Structures are given as C-alpha cells and as structure tokens.
C-alpha cells in the first residue's frame, strides 16, 4: 500500500506542478524587442499600440503599423477596446518613449482583465533594455497631423 501511495503522491505532485507552471506562463505576458513587435504586428499576431502623446508622435514619428492612443486621454481604455474589437484577450503590444509608461500601462490593463498585453521595454528612444525602435533603424512615419 505504501508503494501505491508514493506512486499516486508523485503523480499528483507532478500534475499540480505542471498546472502551476502552465498557469504562470500564461499569466505573464512577455516583453518584445522592437524587431519582434514589428514582425508580430506585420504578421497580424498583435496590435501595436503607441501610448505616447501627440507632441511625442510629432517629434519622433510613429511606427507605420502602430495605433496611436494617448494614454493620458480620459477615454484611453474605451479607445483601446475599440481598436481591439471589444476583445480584452486580443494580443496587444504597448510602446512609449522608454518603456516606463508602457510597463505601467501593461500592469494596469492586466489588473482590469486584459490578459494578453505585452510591453516593448526599449521604447521608441531606447532605455536600459536596449537602443529602442528608432536607433535600431526600424521604420517610422512622420506624424505631422497628430
């Protein structure tokens, strides 16, 4: 009986550990490098959301595929949901100037039930995470009408 008990205990422990691992890996949304975000945006795997302000968009330009939604807009979440087709589980990647605001917004959106939110911690201008979208030479469109 003890041999059967040990076998069952190992099996249950293995299953429980596997379930915890799967739940944790699904709960955490990974960060993307600018190149990964660009590739995933172009392939239709994610929506790229530039959460900077209009003066920032005008100053540096915007990734051609990015949806511009100013995170300081009182209707930010409403506009974001509209871009996502009302689906809080739609995959999105957030980008700002240096990755700080996008990281903050990622956490806030996740706390509101958005469960597929990714961050680009290098941002447009670069940060400790890396040189950023612009210095990597990725495409940027001017945004004079922002």
Short mmCIF file of C-alpha atoms in Angstrom, two decimals:
data_model
loop_
_atom_site.label_atom_id
_atom_site.label_comp_id
_atom_site.label_asym_id
_atom_site.label_seq_id
_atom_site.Cartn_x
_atom_site.Cartn_y
_atom_site.Cartn_z
CA UNK A 1 0.00 0.00 0.00
CA UNK A 2 2.83 2.44 0.70
CA UNK A 3 4.30 1.85 -2.76
CA UNK A 4 0.95 2.65 -4.37
CA UNK A 5 0.56 5.69 -2.09
CA UNK A 6 4.02 7.01 -3.10
CA UNK A 7 3.28 6.48 -6.77
CA UNK A 8 -0.04 8.34 -6.53
CA UNK A 9 1.56 11.12 -4.48
CA UNK A 10 4.31 11.59 -7.11
CA UNK A 11 1.74 11.61 -9.88
CA UNK A 12 -0.45 14.21 -8.13
CA UNK A 13 2.61 16.36 -7.35
CA UNK A 14 3.73 16.19 -10.97
CA UNK A 15 0.29 17.22 -12.23
CA UNK A 16 -0.01 20.06 -9.69
CA UNK A 17 3.45 21.36 -10.57
CA UNK A 18 2.63 21.22 -14.27
CA UNK A 19 -0.63 23.11 -13.77
CA UNK A 20 1.11 25.83 -11.75
CA UNK A 21 3.80 26.16 -14.44
CA UNK A 22 1.21 26.42 -17.22
CA UNK A 23 -0.89 28.96 -15.29
CA UNK A 24 2.14 31.12 -14.51
CA UNK A 25 3.45 31.02 -18.06
CA UNK A 26 0.05 32.01 -19.44
CA UNK A 27 -0.48 34.77 -16.87
CA UNK A 28 2.76 36.56 -17.64
CA UNK A 29 2.89 38.37 -20.93
CA UNK A 30 6.43 38.51 -22.25
CA UNK A 31 8.21 41.62 -23.34
CA UNK A 32 9.00 42.06 -27.02
CA UNK A 33 12.04 43.59 -28.62
CA UNK A 34 11.21 46.25 -31.20
CA UNK A 35 12.04 43.79 -34.00
CA UNK A 36 9.77 41.11 -32.52
CA UNK A 37 6.95 43.62 -32.14
CA UNK A 38 7.36 44.78 -35.73
CA UNK A 39 7.34 41.21 -37.08
CA UNK A 40 4.33 40.19 -34.99
CA UNK A 41 2.47 43.36 -35.99
CA UNK A 42 3.15 42.80 -39.70
CA UNK A 43 2.06 39.16 -39.47
CA UNK A 44 -1.18 40.17 -37.75
CA UNK A 45 -0.32 38.41 -34.48
CA UNK A 46 -0.60 41.56 -32.36
CA UNK A 47 -1.84 45.13 -32.44
CA UNK A 48 0.94 47.63 -31.78
CA UNK A 49 -0.31 50.49 -29.61
CA UNK A 50 1.76 53.66 -29.29
CA UNK A 51 0.62 55.20 -25.99
CA UNK A 52 2.71 58.38 -26.17
CA UNK A 53 1.26 61.87 -26.52
CA UNK A 54 0.67 63.73 -29.82
CA UNK A 55 3.70 66.04 -29.28
CA UNK A 56 5.88 62.92 -28.91
CA UNK A 57 4.42 61.40 -32.07
CA UNK A 58 5.19 64.60 -33.96
CA UNK A 59 8.70 64.80 -32.54
CA UNK A 60 9.90 61.30 -33.47
CA UNK A 61 7.30 59.85 -35.78
CA UNK A 62 5.38 56.64 -35.25
CA UNK A 63 5.82 53.03 -36.33
CA UNK A 64 3.77 52.68 -39.55
CA UNK A 65 1.66 49.85 -38.13
CA UNK A 66 1.04 51.47 -34.73
CA UNK A 67 -2.35 52.52 -33.48
CA UNK A 68 -1.91 55.85 -31.72
CA UNK A 69 -3.80 56.08 -28.43
CA UNK A 70 -2.60 58.73 -25.99
CA UNK A 71 -2.56 57.10 -22.56
CA UNK A 72 -3.42 60.46 -20.95
CA UNK A 73 -6.70 60.58 -22.85
CA UNK A 74 -9.58 60.04 -20.38
CA UNK A 75 -11.09 57.65 -22.93
CA UNK A 76 -7.87 55.63 -23.31
CA UNK A 77 -9.37 52.29 -22.24
CA UNK A 78 -12.50 52.86 -24.31
CA UNK A 79 -10.44 53.70 -27.40
CA UNK A 80 -8.13 50.74 -26.77
CA UNK A 81 -11.07 48.35 -26.53
CA UNK A 82 -12.45 49.79 -29.76
CA UNK A 83 -9.15 49.08 -31.55
CA UNK A 84 -9.20 45.57 -30.04
CA UNK A 85 -12.69 44.88 -31.34
CA UNK A 86 -14.01 44.77 -27.77
CA UNK A 87 -11.94 41.67 -27.00
CA UNK A 88 -9.84 42.05 -23.83
CA UNK A 89 -7.93 38.89 -24.75
CA UNK A 90 -6.76 40.21 -28.14
CA UNK A 91 -2.95 40.36 -28.19
CA UNK A 92 -1.50 43.87 -27.99
CA UNK A 93 1.98 45.32 -27.55
CA UNK A 94 2.43 48.71 -25.91
CA UNK A 95 5.21 51.12 -26.78
CA UNK A 96 6.11 54.51 -25.31
CA UNK A 97 9.31 56.57 -25.32
CA UNK A 98 11.47 54.45 -22.97
CA UNK A 99 9.29 51.55 -21.80
CA UNK A 100 8.34 53.01 -18.42
CA UNK A 101 4.81 54.16 -19.21
CA UNK A 102 4.12 51.09 -21.35
CA UNK A 103 5.22 48.82 -18.48
CA UNK A 104 2.96 50.71 -16.08
CA UNK A 105 0.05 50.62 -18.55
CA UNK A 106 0.62 46.89 -19.09
CA UNK A 107 0.19 46.20 -15.36
CA UNK A 108 -2.86 48.45 -15.10
CA UNK A 109 -4.56 46.86 -18.10
CA UNK A 110 -3.82 43.37 -16.78
CA UNK A 111 -5.44 44.33 -13.46
CA UNK A 112 -8.51 45.35 -15.48
CA UNK A 113 -8.80 41.94 -17.14
CA UNK A 114 -6.78 42.47 -20.32
CA UNK A 115 -4.89 39.20 -20.45
CA UNK A 116 -2.64 39.39 -23.49
CA UNK A 117 -0.75 42.66 -23.01
CA UNK A 118 2.91 42.83 -23.99
CA UNK A 119 5.45 45.56 -23.38
CA UNK A 120 8.28 46.87 -25.54
CA UNK A 121 10.66 47.95 -22.76
CA UNK A 122 13.18 49.59 -25.11
CA UNK A 123 10.52 52.02 -26.27
CA UNK A 124 10.97 54.31 -29.24
CA UNK A 125 14.01 56.18 -27.88
CA UNK A 126 15.79 53.39 -26.02
CA UNK A 127 16.33 52.56 -22.38
CA UNK A 128 18.42 50.29 -20.19
CA UNK A 129 16.69 47.44 -22.02
CA UNK A 130 18.21 48.38 -25.38
CA UNK A 131 18.64 51.03 -28.06
CA UNK A 132 14.96 51.33 -28.95
CA UNK A 133 12.90 51.38 -32.12
CA UNK A 134 14.48 54.46 -33.71
CA UNK A 135 18.15 53.63 -33.09
CA UNK A 136 17.55 50.11 -34.36
CA UNK A 137 16.63 51.69 -37.67
CA UNK A 138 13.09 50.34 -37.75
CA UNK A 139 10.54 52.12 -39.94
CA UNK A 140 8.98 55.34 -38.70
CA UNK A 141 6.39 57.56 -40.37
CA UNK A 142 6.16 61.27 -39.69
CA UNK A 143 3.06 62.31 -37.87
CA UNK A 144 2.58 65.97 -38.67
CA UNK A 145 -1.21 65.68 -38.36
CA UNK A 146 -1.14 64.21 -34.84
#
